[in-house]
Structures are given as structure tokens and as C-alpha cells.
mmCIF file of C-alpha atoms in Angstrom:
data_model
loop_
_atom_site.group_PDB
_atom_site.id
_atom_site.type_symbol
_atom_site.label_atom_id
_atom_site.label_comp_id
_atom_site.label_asym_id
_atom_site.label_seq_id
_atom_site.Cartn_x
_atom_site.Cartn_y
_atom_site.Cartn_z
ATOM 1 C CA MET A 1 263.604 11.784 85.378
ATOM 2 C CA PRO A 2 260.303 11.370 87.286
ATOM 3 C CA VAL A 3 260.370 9.990 90.821
ATOM 4 C CA MET A 4 258.426 6.783 91.446
ATOM 5 C CA SER A 5 255.135 7.131 93.284
ATOM 6 C CA TYR A 6 254.564 6.225 96.915
ATOM 7 C CA ASP A 7 252.351 3.268 95.940
ATOM 8 C CA THR A 8 255.003 1.916 93.555
ATOM 9 C CA TRP A 9 257.711 2.289 96.204
ATOM 10 C CA MET A 10 255.671 0.497 98.855
ATOM 11 C CA ARG A 11 254.753 -2.334 96.482
ATOM 12 C CA ARG A 12 258.343 -2.848 95.340
ATOM 13 C CA THR A 13 259.917 -2.694 98.815
ATOM 14 C CA ARG A 14 257.357 -4.653 100.853
ATOM 15 C CA ARG A 15 258.865 -7.881 102.171
ATOM 16 C CA GLY A 16 256.155 -9.317 104.424
ATOM 17 C CA LEU A 17 255.355 -9.258 108.123
ATOM 18 C CA THR A 18 258.637 -10.891 109.122
ATOM 19 C CA LYS A 19 260.633 -7.975 107.666
ATOM 20 C CA PRO A 20 259.365 -4.843 109.455
ATOM 21 C CA ARG A 21 260.421 -1.461 108.131
ATOM 22 C CA SER A 22 262.990 0.475 110.156
ATOM 23 C CA SER A 23 262.197 3.901 111.592
ATOM 24 C CA GLU A 24 264.475 5.547 108.996
ATOM 25 C CA LEU A 25 262.699 3.724 106.180
ATOM 26 C CA ARG A 26 259.293 4.771 107.497
ATOM 27 C CA VAL A 27 260.451 8.397 107.326
ATOM 28 C CA VAL A 28 261.357 7.791 103.655
ATOM 29 C CA ASP A 29 257.886 6.303 103.097
ATOM 30 C CA ALA A 30 256.177 9.334 104.620
ATOM 31 C CA ALA A 31 258.366 11.796 102.725
ATOM 32 C CA LEU A 32 257.724 10.045 99.401
ATOM 33 C CA LYS A 33 253.993 10.024 100.105
ATOM 34 C CA SER A 34 254.084 13.780 100.741
ATOM 35 C CA PHE A 35 256.059 14.350 97.548
ATOM 36 C CA THR A 36 253.636 12.171 95.554
ATOM 37 C CA GLU A 37 250.695 14.183 96.864
ATOM 38 C CA ARG A 38 252.367 17.598 96.595
ATOM 39 C CA PRO A 39 255.487 17.593 94.396
ATOM 40 C CA ASP A 40 257.418 20.801 95.069
ATOM 41 C CA SER A 41 260.876 21.879 96.173
ATOM 42 C CA GLN A 42 260.021 21.612 99.870
ATOM 43 C CA THR A 43 258.702 18.034 99.751
ATOM 44 C CA LEU A 44 261.550 17.066 97.408
ATOM 45 C CA GLY A 45 264.108 18.413 99.872
ATOM 46 C CA ALA A 46 262.471 16.514 102.727
ATOM 47 C CA LEU A 47 262.495 13.339 100.624
ATOM 48 C CA LYS A 48 266.187 13.674 99.778
ATOM 49 C CA LEU A 49 267.040 14.234 103.447
ATOM 50 C CA ALA A 50 265.008 11.184 104.496
ATOM 51 C CA VAL A 51 266.686 9.034 101.848
ATOM 52 C CA LYS A 52 270.122 10.290 102.945
ATOM 53 C CA ASN A 53 269.398 9.429 106.580
ATOM 54 C CA TRP A 54 268.240 5.949 105.584
ATOM 55 C CA THR A 55 271.220 5.207 103.323
ATOM 56 C CA ASP A 56 273.583 6.559 105.992
ATOM 57 C CA SER A 57 272.109 4.019 108.432
ATOM 58 C CA LYS A 58 273.241 1.207 106.115
ATOM 59 C CA ASP A 59 276.728 -0.089 105.478
ATOM 60 C CA ASP A 60 275.556 -0.866 101.954
ATOM 61 C CA PRO A 61 272.059 0.343 100.916
ATOM 62 C CA LEU A 62 272.264 -1.549 97.624
ATOM 63 C CA ARG A 63 272.448 -4.842 99.545
ATOM 64 C CA SER A 64 269.313 -4.023 101.541
ATOM 65 C CA ILE A 65 266.363 -6.394 101.184
ATOM 66 C CA ARG A 66 264.390 -3.351 99.991
ATOM 67 C CA ASN A 67 266.556 -3.365 96.871
ATOM 68 C CA SER A 68 265.740 -6.960 95.910
ATOM 69 C CA ASP A 69 264.129 -5.814 92.653
ATOM 70 C CA GLY A 70 266.222 -2.649 92.294
ATOM 71 C CA ALA A 71 263.699 -0.266 93.891
ATOM 72 C CA VAL A 72 266.318 1.459 96.052
ATOM 73 C CA ALA A 73 268.731 1.842 93.150
ATOM 74 C CA ASP A 74 265.931 3.276 90.986
ATOM 75 C CA LEU A 75 264.881 5.806 93.636
ATOM 76 C CA LEU A 76 268.476 6.893 94.254
ATOM 77 C CA ARG A 77 269.014 7.312 90.522
ATOM 78 C CA GLN A 78 265.816 9.355 90.204
ATOM 79 C CA LEU A 79 266.974 11.613 93.059
ATOM 80 C CA GLY A 80 270.517 11.909 91.708
ATOM 81 C CA GLU A 81 272.058 10.053 94.678
ATOM 82 C CA GLU A 82 273.336 6.955 92.887
ATOM 83 C CA ASP A 83 277.022 7.955 93.061
ATOM 84 C CA LYS A 84 277.091 7.994 96.855
ATOM 85 C CA ALA A 85 275.277 4.648 97.109
ATOM 86 C CA SER A 86 277.680 3.124 94.619
ATOM 87 C CA ALA A 87 280.651 4.319 96.672
ATOM 88 C CA GLN A 88 279.129 2.799 99.842
ATOM 89 C CA HIS A 89 278.560 -0.441 97.957
ATOM 90 C CA GLN A 90 282.165 -0.666 96.768
ATOM 91 C CA THR A 91 283.509 0.119 100.250
ATOM 92 C CA ALA A 92 281.353 -2.594 101.807
ATOM 93 C CA LYS A 93 282.462 -5.137 99.186
ATOM 94 C CA SER A 94 286.110 -4.253 99.835
ATOM 95 C CA ASN A 95 285.692 -4.658 103.588
ATOM 96 C CA ILE A 96 284.014 -8.049 103.187
ATOM 97 C CA GLN A 97 286.764 -9.262 100.875
ATOM 98 C CA ARG A 98 289.407 -8.388 103.487
ATOM 99 C CA MET A 99 287.723 -10.386 106.223
ATOM 100 C CA ASN A 100 289.641 -13.447 107.316
ATOM 101 C CA ARG A 101 286.997 -15.559 109.002
ATOM 102 C CA PRO A 102 288.331 -18.797 110.544
ATOM 103 C CA ALA A 103 286.920 -21.997 109.057
ATOM 104 C CA GLY A 104 283.886 -23.229 110.984
ATOM 105 C CA LEU A 105 283.389 -19.926 112.862
ATOM 106 C CA LEU A 106 279.624 -19.868 112.308
ATOM 107 C CA GLY A 107 279.384 -23.443 113.512
ATOM 108 C CA GLU A 108 281.316 -22.535 116.659
ATOM 109 C CA ILE A 109 278.972 -19.622 117.338
ATOM 110 C CA ALA A 110 275.859 -21.738 116.778
ATOM 111 C CA GLY A 111 277.243 -24.504 118.992
ATOM 112 C CA GLY A 112 278.044 -22.094 121.795
ATOM 113 C CA ALA A 113 274.588 -20.513 121.611
ATOM 114 C CA GLY A 114 273.024 -23.976 121.806
ATOM 115 C CA LYS A 115 275.044 -24.910 124.875
ATOM 116 C CA LEU A 116 274.150 -21.624 126.546
ATOM 117 C CA ALA A 117 270.435 -22.141 125.890
ATOM 118 C CA ALA A 118 270.644 -25.703 127.230
ATOM 119 C CA GLY A 119 272.419 -24.579 130.395
ATOM 120 C CA GLN A 120 275.503 -26.607 129.536
ATOM 121 C CA LEU A 121 278.094 -23.875 130.007
ATOM 122 C CA GLY A 122 280.144 -24.183 133.163
ATOM 123 C CA ALA A 123 280.221 -21.624 135.974
ATOM 124 C CA ASP A 124 283.443 -20.110 134.641
ATOM 125 C CA TYR A 125 281.568 -19.066 131.504
ATOM 126 C CA SER A 126 278.093 -18.315 132.788
ATOM 127 C CA GLY A 127 279.501 -16.052 135.482
ATOM 128 C CA MET A 128 280.932 -13.799 132.792
ATOM 129 C CA LEU A 129 277.493 -13.138 131.297
ATOM 130 C CA LEU A 130 275.870 -9.957 132.565
ATOM 131 C CA LYS A 131 272.150 -10.131 133.195
ATOM 132 C CA LEU A 132 269.907 -8.212 130.810
ATOM 133 C CA GLU A 133 266.853 -6.500 132.277
ATOM 134 C CA THR A 134 264.032 -5.338 130.017
ATOM 135 C CA ASP A 135 262.343 -2.052 130.903
ATOM 136 C CA PRO A 136 258.778 -2.811 132.050
ATOM 137 C CA ASN A 137 257.465 0.346 130.385
ATOM 138 C CA PHE A 138 259.503 0.309 127.166
ATOM 139 C CA ASP A 139 259.935 -3.175 125.716
ATOM 140 C CA ASN A 140 262.588 -1.941 123.253
ATOM 141 C CA VAL A 141 264.939 -0.922 126.105
ATOM 142 C CA ARG A 142 267.267 -3.236 128.041
ATOM 143 C CA TYR A 143 269.851 -2.725 130.773
ATOM 144 C CA GLU A 144 273.053 -4.766 131.019
ATOM 145 C CA GLY A 145 274.858 -4.987 134.351
ATOM 146 C CA PHE A 146 272.300 -2.867 136.246
ATOM 147 C CA ALA A 147 270.607 -4.026 139.452
ATOM 148 C CA GLY A 148 268.806 -2.601 142.469
ATOM 149 C CA GLU A 149 268.905 1.172 142.908
ATOM 150 C CA LYS A 150 271.091 1.620 139.824
ATOM 151 C CA LEU A 151 268.526 -0.155 137.680
ATOM 152 C CA GLN A 152 265.713 1.963 139.113
ATOM 153 C CA LYS A 153 267.628 5.188 138.401
ATOM 154 C CA ALA A 154 268.372 4.092 134.859
ATOM 155 C CA ARG A 155 264.706 3.241 134.215
ATOM 156 C CA LEU A 156 263.600 6.592 135.635
ATOM 157 C CA GLY A 157 266.198 8.296 133.459
ATOM 158 C CA TYR A 158 264.792 6.740 130.307
ATOM 159 C CA ALA A 159 261.217 7.619 131.280
ATOM 160 C CA ASP A 160 262.288 11.228 131.890
ATOM 161 C CA ALA A 161 264.234 11.330 128.611
ATOM 162 C CA MET A 162 261.198 9.991 126.746
ATOM 163 C CA LEU A 163 258.969 12.652 128.290
ATOM 164 C CA GLY A 164 261.519 15.302 127.318
ATOM 165 C CA ALA A 165 261.602 13.929 123.761
ATOM 166 C CA GLN A 166 257.805 14.127 123.528
ATOM 167 C CA LYS A 167 257.686 17.681 124.854
ATOM 168 C CA ALA A 168 260.625 18.726 122.662
ATOM 169 C CA THR A 169 258.758 17.574 119.563
ATOM 170 C CA MET A 170 255.571 19.380 120.603
ATOM 171 C CA GLY A 171 257.475 22.532 121.543
ATOM 172 C CA MET A 172 259.430 22.595 118.297
ATOM 173 C CA ARG A 173 256.217 22.106 116.333
ATOM 174 C CA ALA A 174 254.582 25.018 118.183
ATOM 175 C CA ALA A 175 257.613 27.261 117.588
ATOM 176 C CA LEU A 176 257.605 26.429 113.877
ATOM 177 C CA MET A 177 253.872 27.035 113.595
ATOM 178 C CA GLY A 178 254.333 30.455 115.167
ATOM 179 C CA VAL A 179 257.051 31.348 112.662
ATOM 180 C CA ALA A 180 255.031 29.999 109.741
ATOM 181 C CA THR A 181 251.940 32.014 110.677
ATOM 182 C CA GLY A 182 253.840 35.140 111.667
ATOM 183 C CA ARG A 183 252.344 35.066 115.174
ATOM 184 C CA GLY A 184 255.209 33.412 117.018
ATOM 185 C CA ALA A 185 257.371 36.437 117.883
ATOM 186 C CA GLY A 186 257.984 36.563 121.626
ATOM 187 C CA SER A 187 256.201 33.280 122.320
ATOM 188 C CA PRO A 188 257.606 31.001 125.044
ATOM 189 C CA GLU A 189 257.995 28.221 122.461
ATOM 190 C CA LEU A 190 260.133 30.335 120.122
ATOM 191 C CA GLU A 191 262.147 31.827 122.990
ATOM 192 C CA ARG A 192 262.951 28.344 124.260
ATOM 193 C CA TYR A 193 263.994 27.224 120.773
ATOM 194 C CA THR A 194 266.272 30.219 120.158
ATOM 195 C CA SER A 195 267.795 29.881 123.629
ATOM 196 C CA TRP A 196 269.290 26.504 122.693
ATOM 197 C CA PHE A 197 269.466 26.609 118.890
ATOM 198 C CA GLY A 198 269.602 30.309 118.006
ATOM 199 C CA ILE A 199 267.703 32.235 115.371
ATOM 200 C CA ALA A 200 266.828 30.078 112.388
ATOM 201 C CA SER A 201 264.964 30.228 109.121
ATOM 202 C CA LYS A 202 261.647 28.452 108.655
ATOM 203 C CA ALA A 203 263.420 25.802 106.543
ATOM 204 C CA ALA A 204 266.004 25.156 109.277
ATOM 205 C CA MET A 205 263.270 24.829 111.892
ATOM 206 C CA GLU A 206 261.371 22.389 109.665
ATOM 207 C CA ASP A 207 264.520 20.274 109.467
ATOM 208 C CA MET A 208 264.902 20.422 113.251
ATOM 209 C CA LEU A 209 261.291 19.357 113.773
ATOM 210 C CA GLN A 210 261.831 16.378 111.499
ATOM 211 C CA LYS A 211 264.893 15.428 113.539
ATOM 212 C CA ALA A 212 262.988 15.784 116.827
ATOM 213 C CA GLU A 213 260.274 13.505 115.439
ATOM 214 C CA THR A 214 262.920 11.018 114.313
ATOM 215 C CA MET A 215 264.428 11.017 117.820
ATOM 216 C CA LEU A 216 261.057 10.386 119.435
ATOM 217 C CA LEU A 217 260.227 7.557 117.049
ATOM 218 C CA ALA A 218 263.651 5.968 117.601
ATOM 219 C CA MET A 219 263.270 6.103 121.378
ATOM 220 C CA LYS A 220 259.843 4.473 121.112
ATOM 221 C CA THR A 221 260.732 1.715 118.677
ATOM 222 C CA ARG A 222 264.469 1.108 118.206
ATOM 223 C CA PRO A 223 266.222 -1.507 120.365
ATOM 224 C CA VAL A 224 268.397 0.258 122.963
ATOM 225 C CA THR A 225 270.763 -1.421 125.416
ATOM 226 C CA PHE A 226 272.375 0.539 128.247
ATOM 227 C CA VAL A 227 275.599 -1.034 129.511
ATOM 228 C CA LEU A 228 276.961 -0.131 132.949
ATOM 229 C CA ARG A 229 280.744 0.258 133.040
ATOM 230 C CA GLU A 230 282.695 1.912 135.855
ATOM 231 C CA THR A 231 285.541 2.516 133.440
ATOM 232 C CA ILE A 232 284.928 2.954 129.727
ATOM 233 C CA THR A 233 287.472 1.687 127.215
ATOM 234 C CA ASN A 234 287.300 3.196 123.731
ATOM 235 C CA HIS A 235 288.644 1.010 120.935
ATOM 236 C CA TYR A 236 289.953 3.120 118.056
ATOM 237 C CA ILE A 237 290.754 1.789 114.603
ATOM 238 C CA ASN A 238 294.487 1.984 113.975
ATOM 239 C CA GLY A 239 294.943 3.494 110.518
ATOM 240 C CA VAL A 240 292.514 3.247 107.634
ATOM 241 C CA ASP A 241 291.799 -0.487 107.707
ATOM 242 C CA PRO A 242 288.552 -1.074 109.683
ATOM 243 C CA LEU A 243 289.534 -4.704 110.158
ATOM 244 C CA GLY A 244 293.038 -3.937 111.383
ATOM 245 C CA PRO A 245 294.346 -3.673 114.970
ATOM 246 C CA THR A 246 292.814 -1.220 117.407
ATOM 247 C CA VAL A 247 294.200 1.225 119.941
ATOM 248 C CA ASP A 248 292.560 1.177 123.385
ATOM 249 C CA ASP A 249 291.982 4.367 125.350
ATOM 250 C CA VAL A 250 290.645 4.073 128.903
ATOM 251 C CA VAL A 251 288.252 6.847 129.908
ATOM 252 C CA GLY A 252 288.014 7.573 133.615
ATOM 253 C CA PRO A 253 285.048 8.095 135.929
ATOM 254 C CA GLY A 254 284.477 11.719 134.844
ATOM 255 C CA VAL A 255 282.600 10.601 131.750
ATOM 256 C CA TYR A 256 278.815 10.240 131.897
ATOM 257 C CA GLY A 257 278.309 8.005 128.869
ATOM 258 C CA TYR A 258 279.764 6.916 125.568
ATOM 259 C CA VAL A 259 278.526 5.646 122.218
ATOM 260 C CA TRP A 260 280.373 4.605 119.107
ATOM 261 C CA ASN A 261 279.450 7.137 116.448
ATOM 262 C CA ALA A 262 280.853 7.916 113.028
ATOM 263 C CA GLY A 263 278.439 10.680 112.094
ATOM 264 C CA ASN A 264 275.478 8.345 111.803
ATOM 265 C CA HIS A 265 273.989 5.197 113.277
ATOM 266 C CA THR A 266 274.594 1.820 111.689
ATOM 267 C CA GLY A 267 272.545 -1.260 112.469
ATOM 268 C CA SER A 268 269.163 -2.051 113.953
ATOM 269 C CA GLY A 269 270.000 -1.602 117.645
ATOM 270 C CA MET A 270 271.729 1.044 119.754
ATOM 271 C CA ARG A 271 274.219 0.314 122.538
ATOM 272 C CA VAL A 272 275.043 3.041 125.068
ATOM 273 C CA VAL A 273 277.874 2.578 127.580
ATOM 274 C CA ILE A 274 277.104 4.329 130.865
ATOM 275 C CA ASN A 275 279.563 5.299 133.595
ATOM 276 C CA GLN A 276 278.965 5.586 137.347
ATOM 277 C CA ARG A 277 278.672 9.370 137.175
ATOM 278 C CA PHE A 278 275.498 8.926 135.166
ATOM 279 C CA LEU A 279 273.850 7.503 138.290
ATOM 280 C CA THR A 280 275.487 9.577 141.029
ATOM 281 C CA LYS A 281 274.655 13.111 139.838
ATOM 282 C CA PRO A 282 272.013 14.381 142.306
ATOM 283 C CA ASP A 283 269.865 16.050 139.657
ATOM 284 C CA ARG A 284 267.833 13.320 137.933
ATOM 285 C CA TYR A 285 267.188 15.476 134.870
ATOM 286 C CA GLU A 286 270.714 16.776 134.290
ATOM 287 C CA GLY A 287 272.093 13.334 135.143
ATOM 288 C CA PRO A 288 270.383 10.245 133.692
ATOM 289 C CA ALA A 289 267.717 11.943 131.519
ATOM 290 C CA ALA A 290 270.060 14.455 129.885
ATOM 291 C CA THR A 291 272.786 11.847 129.385
ATOM 292 C CA ILE A 292 270.418 9.389 127.724
ATOM 293 C CA TYR A 293 269.005 11.978 125.329
ATOM 294 C CA HIS A 294 272.479 13.380 124.604
ATOM 295 C CA GLU A 295 273.979 9.986 123.757
ATOM 296 C CA LEU A 296 271.028 8.876 121.638
ATOM 297 C CA THR A 297 271.208 12.031 119.508
ATOM 298 C CA HIS A 298 274.722 10.907 118.588
ATOM 299 C CA LYS A 299 273.352 7.574 117.402
ATOM 300 C CA VAL A 300 270.129 8.733 115.745
ATOM 301 C CA LEU A 301 270.978 12.221 114.465
ATOM 302 C CA GLY A 302 274.766 12.051 114.155
ATOM 303 C CA THR A 303 275.238 15.012 116.515
ATOM 304 C CA THR A 304 278.660 16.102 117.734
ATOM 305 C CA ASP A 305 280.234 17.430 120.937
ATOM 306 C CA LYS A 306 282.318 20.003 119.057
ATOM 307 C CA ASP A 307 281.655 23.259 117.239
ATOM 308 C CA SER A 308 282.811 23.777 113.655
ATOM 309 C CA ALA A 309 286.180 25.066 114.926
ATOM 310 C CA GLY A 310 286.784 21.766 116.705
ATOM 311 C CA ALA A 311 286.270 23.029 120.266
ATOM 312 C CA LEU A 312 284.364 20.837 122.732
ATOM 313 C CA VAL A 313 281.145 22.476 123.924
ATOM 314 C CA TYR A 314 279.370 21.167 127.035
ATOM 315 C CA GLY A 315 277.155 22.725 129.679
ATOM 316 C CA ILE A 316 274.409 25.329 129.825
ATOM 317 C CA PRO A 317 276.549 28.498 129.396
ATOM 318 C CA GLY A 318 278.495 27.018 126.488
ATOM 319 C CA CYS A 319 275.354 25.855 124.701
ATOM 320 C CA LYS A 320 273.544 29.182 125.057
ATOM 321 C CA ALA A 321 276.625 31.081 123.902
ATOM 322 C CA LEU A 322 276.945 28.850 120.842
ATOM 323 C CA ALA A 323 273.240 29.341 120.034
ATOM 324 C CA ARG A 324 273.801 33.108 120.020
ATOM 325 C CA THR A 325 277.009 33.132 117.979
ATOM 326 C CA ASN A 326 276.621 30.135 115.666
ATOM 327 C CA PRO A 327 273.099 28.675 115.403
ATOM 328 C CA ALA A 328 274.158 26.231 112.678
ATOM 329 C CA ASP A 329 276.699 24.667 115.058
ATOM 330 C CA ALA A 330 274.178 24.653 117.923
ATOM 331 C CA ARG A 331 271.727 22.683 115.807
ATOM 332 C CA GLN A 332 274.359 19.923 115.467
ATOM 333 C CA LEU A 333 275.479 19.882 119.110
ATOM 334 C CA ALA A 334 274.330 17.004 121.327
ATOM 335 C CA ASP A 335 274.266 19.071 124.517
ATOM 336 C CA CYS A 336 272.053 21.747 122.910
ATOM 337 C CA TRP A 337 269.569 19.027 121.973
ATOM 338 C CA SER A 338 269.802 17.511 125.446
ATOM 339 C CA TYR A 339 269.264 20.748 127.341
ATOM 340 C CA TYR A 340 266.411 21.736 125.033
ATOM 341 C CA ALA A 341 264.618 18.471 125.842
ATOM 342 C CA ILE A 342 265.067 18.622 129.613
ATOM 343 C CA SER A 343 264.213 22.347 129.722
ATOM 344 C CA PHE A 344 260.614 21.150 129.486
ATOM 345 C CA LEU A 345 261.128 19.120 132.665
ATOM 346 C CA LYS A 346 262.930 21.701 134.808
ATOM 347 C CA THR A 347 263.896 25.374 134.641
ATOM 348 C CA ILE A 348 267.471 25.745 133.386
#
């Protein structure tokens, strides 16, 4: 079955200026354009990966506004991915059916928002609301509960992480170009790559470059909120019912940061809980910058903190050892990504 053209896809999924396309969807657009212009196994593989990343970012891709006329369903069917989308659709329908929303809940929410906007909430309520600060340099980034020196350190951390993300993308592109042309052996770019991700095929490096570009785009455009918490409480689902009771697990001050992650990011914004240690580590690169990049790779790329045997891997020695012994695992490890990015900012 032929795959629809880029022009057809864009026409069928365009929903006007008030419905901007997400970063994941723009990657699908670019991949489909490449496949339309040069249909081969490489561009097809890149397209399938882009579509997978986009559908994984949705609870139910078939309920997306991009599928209003069936364009998403048609593309998934043409790529042979309709079974997975159908399963996601049925799961989402089941979850919605099990929701027990109190009568008038939406009215209560709207009424409360109106009172808040009008300044009608009493001190007992308004005092519970943490102030949100928008980053003056990145209008997609906000900080909740930060003030003074802590706010300044957090802002500097994001600026450093962004610079690392930019340099990581450029460095990975240079390493790949060297491999592709056969002139990259012994180059600083390739040595840096192999130090953190191990020896890889050209195809694996192409996939890594695409991920680095996705990270950079997400950091530039996706809404991110950093939340300061001295003690982090994880809320785990008890059993298989996502709407059932939860089990709380308090994480102490030894943790740098935490994000909710189930192998991929869901939703339009990203929320990162930050602990005090994030701000107190003397090294600005291995503290705030590395933590920010590490946590966001969990959200954007679905990275893990464990190797394939289930062992936690953190720190420079552990990452370099994993890159030597199991490059495939290193390419999925958040700390390997983090150290690769900040290695452009300091010698590690």
C-alpha cells in the first residue's frame, strides 16, 4: 500500500493557526517530506520512528485533532502500525469509562478559576499557591517555588543545559559525518561520542542524531515547569488500575530531580520536580545543567537510569564503562546523554 505524500498529509492534518503542531508532529512532517522526496529504506525507517514517537506521546492518537478526517489512521495503516494505535485507543476508552467524575466538577473548577482571577480567594487559599516565574530568556520555561539565589541558579542551569544541547547536536552531527565519509576515525567528535555511547553503526548514530535534535527542539519550544521540593514524594499506581489508589514513597534529600516517566512523554508540557541538592552542588555543570538535561531526556526520549540487566547506572565511571561493554544500553541511559552534553562545557 503506498504511503500518502507530504502535501496530502499536511493538507489533511492542518487545523489552523490556533492549533499549532507539536514538536513530535513536526518531526513526522519532516520525515514524511524526506520519504516523499526520496523513498527508500532509510527514509522509511526514519518515518516509522517519527510516527512511533508521536503516537507514544499521545494517550490515544486516534482521538487526536489531526485524525479528524482519518489522516492519522490512514498513515498508520499504510505503515503497518494500525494494530498498536487500535490498542492505545481501546485502552484510553476503557480508562475514560472507569472515571467517576463527581457531578458539577467542571463547574466547580471554572468557578474556582474565576474567583482566583478576580482576587476573591481568601488568604488561606492564596497562600498555598506557589509563585510561577517565567525565564526571561526562554519563554517556554517556568519555575515554581523558586526565588532569589535559587531562582538565579535554576535559570543559569537551564541556559547551560540549552548550550550543552546545542553543542551535543552539532558534535553528534560532526561525528556522524566523519563516519559517513570515512574520514572520522580518531577525530575528537567521534572520540567524544564513543566515550559516552560506545562504538555504533552509522544507522545507530543517525538515530542518535535525530534524538539529539528532538531534545534541542523540545528544550526550545515545549512548555517546561521546574518545581522546587525539598522532599520529593513519588505517587505509584497501586495495581493495574490507573484510576485506583496510589502508594506514596518519600524520597529524601539525596535525589537531584524527579520526573514521572513511563517510557515516553505524554501531554503538551513537562513538569520536573527538583530537590535542594540540585542547587547546592558546587559544580554548576554537573549540578543544575546536568540534572536538567538528564531529567528532560526521560521525558522527551524515554531514557532510563538502568542497564538492560536492571542495574542502576549513574556517574562518569559507570557511564564510560557501560559505553565500552554495552553501547546499546548506553544509548538509552539518561546519565550518558547528560554527561555527553555537558562534556562540551567542561572537561570530564
